[in-house]
PDB file of C-alpha atoms in Angstrom:
ATOM      1  CA  MET C   9     -16.391  63.433-145.599  1.00 80.00           C
ATOM      2  CA  VAL C  10     -19.934  64.939-144.709  1.00 83.00           C
ATOM      3  CA  LEU C  11     -20.085  68.139-146.697  1.00 80.00           C
ATOM      4  CA  ILE C  12     -23.511  70.238-145.576  1.00 85.00           C
ATOM      5  CA  GLU C  13     -24.605  72.226-148.874  1.00 85.00           C
ATOM      6  CA  PRO C  14     -20.582  72.760-150.634  1.00 81.00           C
ATOM      7  CA  GLY C  15     -19.665  75.603-151.897  1.00 77.00           C
ATOM      8  CA  PRO C  16     -16.787  75.429-154.066  1.00 74.00           C
ATOM      9  CA  ALA C  17     -14.176  75.850-151.820  1.00 76.00           C
ATOM     10  CA  SER C  18     -15.647  72.445-150.329  1.00 77.00           C
ATOM     11  CA  TRP C  19     -14.859  71.036-153.237  1.00 73.00           C
ATOM     12  CA  LYS C  20     -11.248  71.868-153.150  1.00 77.00           C
ATOM     13  CA  VAL C  21     -11.021  70.845-149.720  1.00 77.00           C
ATOM     14  CA  VAL C  22     -12.758  67.168-151.151  1.00 73.00           C
ATOM     15  CA  ASP C  23     -10.402  66.723-154.130  1.00 73.00           C
ATOM     16  CA  ALA C  24      -7.201  67.996-151.857  1.00 77.00           C
ATOM     17  CA  VAL C  25      -8.498  64.730-149.682  1.00 77.00           C
ATOM     18  CA  GLY C  26      -9.428  61.876-152.099  1.00 73.00           C
ATOM     19  CA  ALA C  27     -12.112  60.602-149.764  1.00 76.00           C
ATOM     20  CA  PRO C  28     -15.362  59.349-150.121  1.00 80.00           C
ATOM     21  CA  SER C  29     -17.841  61.829-149.782  1.00 83.00           C
ATOM     22  CA  LEU C  30     -21.306  62.396-148.381  1.00 87.00           C
ATOM     23  CA  LEU C  31     -23.928  64.817-149.261  1.00 85.00           C
ATOM     24  CA  VAL C  32     -26.368  66.609-147.183  1.00 87.00           C
ATOM     25  CA  LEU C  33     -28.572  69.072-149.414  1.00 85.00           C
ATOM     26  CA  PHE C  34     -31.573  70.767-147.770  1.00 86.00           C
ATOM     27  CA  HIS C  35     -32.435  72.119-151.686  1.00 82.00           C
ATOM     28  CA  GLN C  36     -33.388  69.890-154.587  1.00 79.00           C
ATOM     29  CA  PRO C  37     -30.873  69.149-156.963  1.00 76.00           C
ATOM     30  CA  ASP C  38     -31.394  69.248-160.127  1.00 75.00           C
ATOM     31  CA  LEU C  39     -29.748  66.767-162.539  1.00 73.00           C
ATOM     32  CA  ALA C  40     -26.549  68.690-163.028  1.00 76.00           C
ATOM     33  CA  GLU C  41     -25.365  69.027-159.319  1.00 78.00           C
ATOM     34  CA  LEU C  42     -26.358  65.819-158.735  1.00 75.00           C
ATOM     35  CA  ALA C  43     -23.945  64.427-161.876  1.00 76.00           C
ATOM     36  CA  ASP C  44     -21.053  66.903-160.734  1.00 78.00           C
ATOM     37  CA  ALA C  45     -21.178  65.825-156.939  1.00 79.00           C
ATOM     38  CA  LEU C  46     -21.141  61.733-158.713  1.00 78.00           C
ATOM     39  CA  LEU C  47     -18.151  62.804-160.127  1.00 79.00           C
ATOM     40  CA  ARG C  48     -16.271  64.535-157.555  1.00 79.00           C
ATOM     41  CA  GLY C  49     -16.410  61.005-155.375  1.00 80.00           C
ATOM     42  CA  VAL C  50     -19.340  61.463-153.794  1.00 84.00           C
ATOM     43  CA  ARG C  51     -20.587  57.808-152.281  1.00 85.00           C
ATOM     44  CA  SER C  52     -24.209  58.995-150.598  1.00 85.00           C
ATOM     45  CA  LEU C  53     -26.699  61.828-150.362  1.00 84.00           C
ATOM     46  CA  VAL C  54     -29.077  62.995-147.961  1.00 84.00           C
ATOM     47  CA  ARG C  55     -31.348  65.446-147.906  1.00 83.00           C
ATOM     48  CA  GLY C  56     -30.898  67.826-144.480  1.00 84.00           C
ATOM     49  CA  GLU C  57     -34.803  66.569-143.362  1.00 86.00           C
ATOM     50  CA  ASP C  58     -33.071  62.759-143.163  1.00 85.00           C
ATOM     51  CA  VAL C  59     -29.943  64.531-142.056  1.00 84.00           C
ATOM     52  CA  ALA C  60     -31.129  62.485-138.175  1.00 87.00           C
ATOM     53  CA  ALA C  61     -32.291  59.775-139.097  1.00 86.00           C
ATOM     54  CA  ASP C  62     -30.109  58.233-141.500  1.00 85.00           C
ATOM     55  CA  LEU C  63     -26.727  60.102-141.408  1.00 85.00           C
ATOM     56  CA  ALA C  64     -25.054  57.305-139.137  1.00 87.00           C
ATOM     57  CA  ALA C  65     -26.579  53.998-141.102  1.00 86.00           C
ATOM     58  CA  LEU C  66     -25.044  56.469-144.980  1.00 85.00           C
ATOM     59  CA  VAL C  67     -21.585  56.589-142.636  1.00 85.00           C
ATOM     60  CA  THR C  68     -20.986  53.379-142.042  1.00 86.00           C
ATOM     61  CA  LEU C  69     -22.108  52.427-145.852  1.00 84.00           C
ATOM     62  CA  VAL C  70     -20.059  54.669-147.446  1.00 83.00           C
ATOM     63  CA  ALA C  71     -17.318  53.534-145.125  1.00 83.00           C
ATOM     64  CA  HIS C  72     -17.693  50.463-145.986  1.00 83.00           C
ATOM     65  CA  GLY C  73     -17.633  51.231-149.596  1.00 83.00           C
ATOM     66  CA  TYR C  74     -21.169  51.473-150.693  1.00 83.00           C
ATOM     67  CA  PHE C  75     -22.992  53.785-152.906  1.00 82.00           C
ATOM     68  CA  ALA C  76     -26.634  55.031-150.857  1.00 80.00           C
ATOM     69  CA  MET C  77     -29.151  58.233-153.275  1.00 74.00           C
ATOM     70  CA  PRO C  78     -33.075  58.513-152.867  1.00 73.00           C
ATOM     71  CA  THR C  79     -35.124  56.781-155.285  1.00 72.00           C
ATOM     72  CA  GLU C  80     -36.161  60.219-156.488  1.00 70.00           C
ATOM     73  CA  HIS C  81     -32.866  61.469-157.518  1.00 68.00           C
ATOM     74  CA  LEU C  82     -31.343  57.325-158.508  1.00 69.00           C
ATOM     75  CA  ASP C  83     -34.559  57.117-161.015  1.00 70.00           C
ATOM     76  CA  GLU C  84     -33.835  61.020-162.503  1.00 68.00           C
ATOM     77  CA  LEU C  85     -29.938  59.922-162.923  1.00 68.00           C
ATOM     78  CA  VAL C  86     -31.034  56.694-164.814  1.00 69.00           C
ATOM     79  CA  ARG C  87     -33.446  58.094-166.613  1.00 68.00           C
ATOM     80  CA  TRP C  88     -31.026  60.915-167.412  1.00 65.00           C
ATOM     81  CA  LEU C  89     -28.053  57.811-168.763  1.00 65.00           C
ATOM     82  CA  GLY C  90     -30.217  56.660-171.418  1.00 62.00           C
ATOM     83  CA  LEU C  91     -30.573  53.179-168.873  1.00 59.00           C
ATOM     84  CA  PRO C  92     -33.974  51.270-168.420  1.00 57.00           C
ATOM     85  CA  GLY C  93     -35.342  52.099-165.268  1.00 53.00           C
ATOM     86  CA  GLU C  94     -37.253  49.031-165.293  1.00 56.00           C
ATOM     87  CA  ARG C  95     -36.597  45.143-165.752  1.00 54.00           C
ATOM     88  CA  PRO C  96     -36.617  44.300-169.522  1.00 56.00           C
ATOM     89  CA  ALA C  97     -39.112  42.236-171.005  1.00 69.00           C
ATOM     90  CA  VAL C  98     -37.882  38.462-170.573  1.00 79.00           C
ATOM     91  CA  PRO C  99     -37.092  37.292-173.813  1.00 85.00           C
ATOM     92  CA  ALA C 100     -38.300  33.509-175.086  1.00 88.00           C
ATOM     93  CA  LEU C 101     -35.014  31.431-175.314  1.00 91.00           C
ATOM     94  CA  THR C 102     -34.581  27.578-177.135  1.00 93.00           C
ATOM     95  CA  THR C 103     -32.790  24.962-175.091  1.00 93.00           C
ATOM     96  CA  ARG C 104     -29.927  25.204-176.962  1.00 95.00           C
ATOM     97  CA  GLU C 105     -29.876  30.036-176.419  1.00 94.00           C
ATOM     98  CA  ALA C 106     -30.361  29.135-172.593  1.00 92.00           C
ATOM     99  CA  ASP C 107     -27.295  26.484-172.900  1.00 94.00           C
ATOM    100  CA  ILE C 108     -24.838  28.602-174.541  1.00 95.00           C
ATOM    101  CA  LEU C 109     -25.836  31.593-172.312  1.00 94.00           C
ATOM    102  CA  GLY C 110     -25.069  29.086-169.365  1.00 92.00           C
ATOM    103  CA  SER C 111     -22.147  28.196-170.949  1.00 93.00           C
ATOM    104  CA  ILE C 112     -20.871  32.405-171.565  1.00 92.00           C
ATOM    105  CA  ALA C 113     -21.659  32.414-167.787  1.00 91.00           C
ATOM    106  CA  ARG C 114     -19.424  29.963-166.748  1.00 91.00           C
ATOM    107  CA  GLY C 115     -17.112  31.535-169.091  1.00 90.00           C
ATOM    108  CA  HIS C 116     -16.547  28.997-171.541  1.00 94.00           C
ATOM    109  CA  THR C 117     -14.939  30.117-175.016  1.00 94.00           C
ATOM    110  CA  VAL C 118     -17.219  29.152-178.246  1.00 95.00           C
ATOM    111  CA  ARG C 119     -14.848  25.882-178.614  1.00 96.00           C
ATOM    112  CA  GLN C 120     -15.394  25.079-175.338  1.00 95.00           C
ATOM    113  CA  THR C 121     -19.114  25.619-175.619  1.00 95.00           C
ATOM    114  CA  ALA C 122     -18.597  24.179-179.043  1.00 95.00           C
ATOM    115  CA  ARG C 123     -17.351  20.609-177.475  1.00 96.00           C
ATOM    116  CA  SER C 124     -19.098  20.339-174.672  1.00 94.00           C
ATOM    117  CA  MET C 125     -22.880  20.414-176.174  1.00 95.00           C
ATOM    118  CA  GLY C 126     -21.033  18.452-178.738  1.00 95.00           C
ATOM    119  CA  ILE C 127     -21.940  20.543-181.517  1.00 95.00           C
ATOM    120  CA  ALA C 128     -20.251  22.960-184.920  1.00 96.00           C
ATOM    121  CA  VAL C 129     -18.347  26.011-183.810  1.00 96.00           C
ATOM    122  CA  LYS C 130     -20.335  27.303-186.284  1.00 97.00           C
ATOM    123  CA  THR C 131     -23.808  26.767-184.766  1.00 96.00           C
ATOM    124  CA  VAL C 132     -22.593  28.189-181.330  1.00 95.00           C
ATOM    125  CA  GLU C 133     -21.227  31.465-183.530  1.00 96.00           C
ATOM    126  CA  ASN C 134     -25.799  31.170-185.352  1.00 96.00           C
ATOM    127  CA  THR C 135     -26.953  30.235-182.035  1.00 95.00           C
ATOM    128  CA  GLN C 136     -25.586  32.874-180.187  1.00 95.00           C
ATOM    129  CA  ALA C 137     -25.971  35.745-182.377  1.00 94.00           C
ATOM    130  CA  ARG C 138     -29.474  34.965-182.573  1.00 94.00           C
ATOM    131  CA  LEU C 139     -28.919  34.857-178.699  1.00 94.00           C
ATOM    132  CA  PHE C 140     -27.599  38.635-179.103  1.00 93.00           C
ATOM    133  CA  ARG C 141     -29.863  39.919-180.449  1.00 91.00           C
ATOM    134  CA  LYS C 142     -33.280  38.953-178.658  1.00 91.00           C
ATOM    135  CA  LEU C 143     -31.324  40.722-175.418  1.00 88.00           C
ATOM    136  CA  GLY C 144     -30.254  43.783-177.176  1.00 87.00           C
ATOM    137  CA  ALA C 145     -25.914  42.542-177.020  1.00 87.00           C
ATOM    138  CA  HIS C 146     -23.719  43.881-179.091  1.00 89.00           C
ATOM    139  CA  ASN C 147     -20.934  40.585-177.823  1.00 90.00           C
ATOM    140  CA  ARG C 148     -20.699  38.697-175.189  1.00 90.00           C
ATOM    141  CA  SER C 149     -20.197  40.063-171.656  1.00 87.00           C
ATOM    142  CA  GLY C 150     -23.015  42.163-172.932  1.00 86.00           C
ATOM    143  CA  ALA C 151     -25.640  39.354-173.672  1.00 89.00           C
ATOM    144  CA  LEU C 152     -24.138  38.648-169.718  1.00 87.00           C
ATOM    145  CA  THR C 153     -24.773  41.666-168.300  1.00 84.00           C
ATOM    146  CA  ILE C 154     -28.006  41.987-169.606  1.00 85.00           C
ATOM    147  CA  ALA C 155     -29.298  38.443-168.892  1.00 86.00           C
ATOM    148  CA  TYR C 156     -27.870  38.715-164.957  1.00 82.00           C
ATOM    149  CA  ARG C 157     -30.810  42.477-165.268  1.00 78.00           C
ATOM    150  CA  MET C 158     -33.099  40.010-166.722  1.00 80.00           C
ATOM    151  CA  GLY C 159     -32.949  37.531-164.185  1.00 81.00           C
ATOM    152  CA  LEU C 160     -32.062  34.952-166.522  1.00 85.00           C
ATOM    153  CA  VAL C 161     -28.571  33.784-165.083  1.00 82.00           C
ATOM    154  CA  ASP C 162     -27.926  33.312-161.635  1.00 75.00           C
ATOM    155  CA  PRO C 163     -24.300  35.046-160.485  1.00 67.00           C
ATOM    156  CA  ALA C 164     -23.993  32.849-158.021  1.00 64.00           C
ATOM    157  CA  ASP C 165     -24.228  29.787-160.335  1.00 60.00           C
ATOM    158  CA  GLY C 166     -21.273  30.886-162.663  1.00 52.00           C
ATOM    159  CA  ASP C 167     -18.923  27.900-161.545  1.00 48.00           C
ATOM    160  CA  ALA C 168     -21.484  25.837-161.770  1.00 45.00           C
ATOM    161  CA  ASP C 169     -21.342  22.345-164.351  1.00 45.00           C
ATOM    162  CA  GLU C 170     -25.083  22.922-165.505  1.00 44.00           C
ATOM    163  CA  PRO C 171     -26.564  26.179-166.576  1.00 40.00           C
ATOM    164  CA  ALA C 172     -28.060  28.395-165.371  1.00 40.00           C
ATOM    165  CA  ALA C 173     -29.771  29.865-168.562  1.00 41.00           C
ATOM    166  CA  GLY C 174     -33.621  29.737-168.957  1.00 39.00           C
ATOM    167  CA  THR C 175     -33.923  29.836-164.723  1.00 36.00           C
ATOM    168  CA  GLN C 176     -36.175  32.582-163.782  1.00 35.00           C
ATOM    169  CA  SER C 177     -34.537  34.195-160.502  1.00 33.00           C
ATOM    170  CA  VAL C 178     -34.922  37.820-159.481  1.00 33.00           C
ATOM    171  CA  ILE C 179     -31.545  39.666-159.433  1.00 36.00           C
ATOM    172  CA  PRO C 180     -32.224  42.721-157.263  1.00 36.00           C
TER     173      PRO C 180
END
């Protein structure tokens, strides 16, 4: 569904239909308007002056489940949400921390990691705690998410036998 400068009645139609929407605006939206549109299911935002060049591609992207919006709006939204806008500095990991991160990426439990590395469960737990502090994470899934963002773990290597941790590949 393509909405052009929607008013309150337009949003009622969007709510009733429940289809992904693309929003065309001829004015500069404020942050509240962007957040409201996203909460209502808008999957793409296009400026009025860009409709001729971008509309067909954006409709295709939205139809395939993608999300797209101009970078300046996305940057503003990222700042508002308190998310880091730039790739954070990559901490130096010890070999053991990198191995444990790789094990986490492969979905291993603490016990499985200890067994595969030939070390005590307590050693894994202590090293994991240091790893979490370095990454600024509170749990294993948070550490993995941050590690993916920093390029410490390649998502494609999640099933590999060898840990991918310590690699410096760039994740888009």
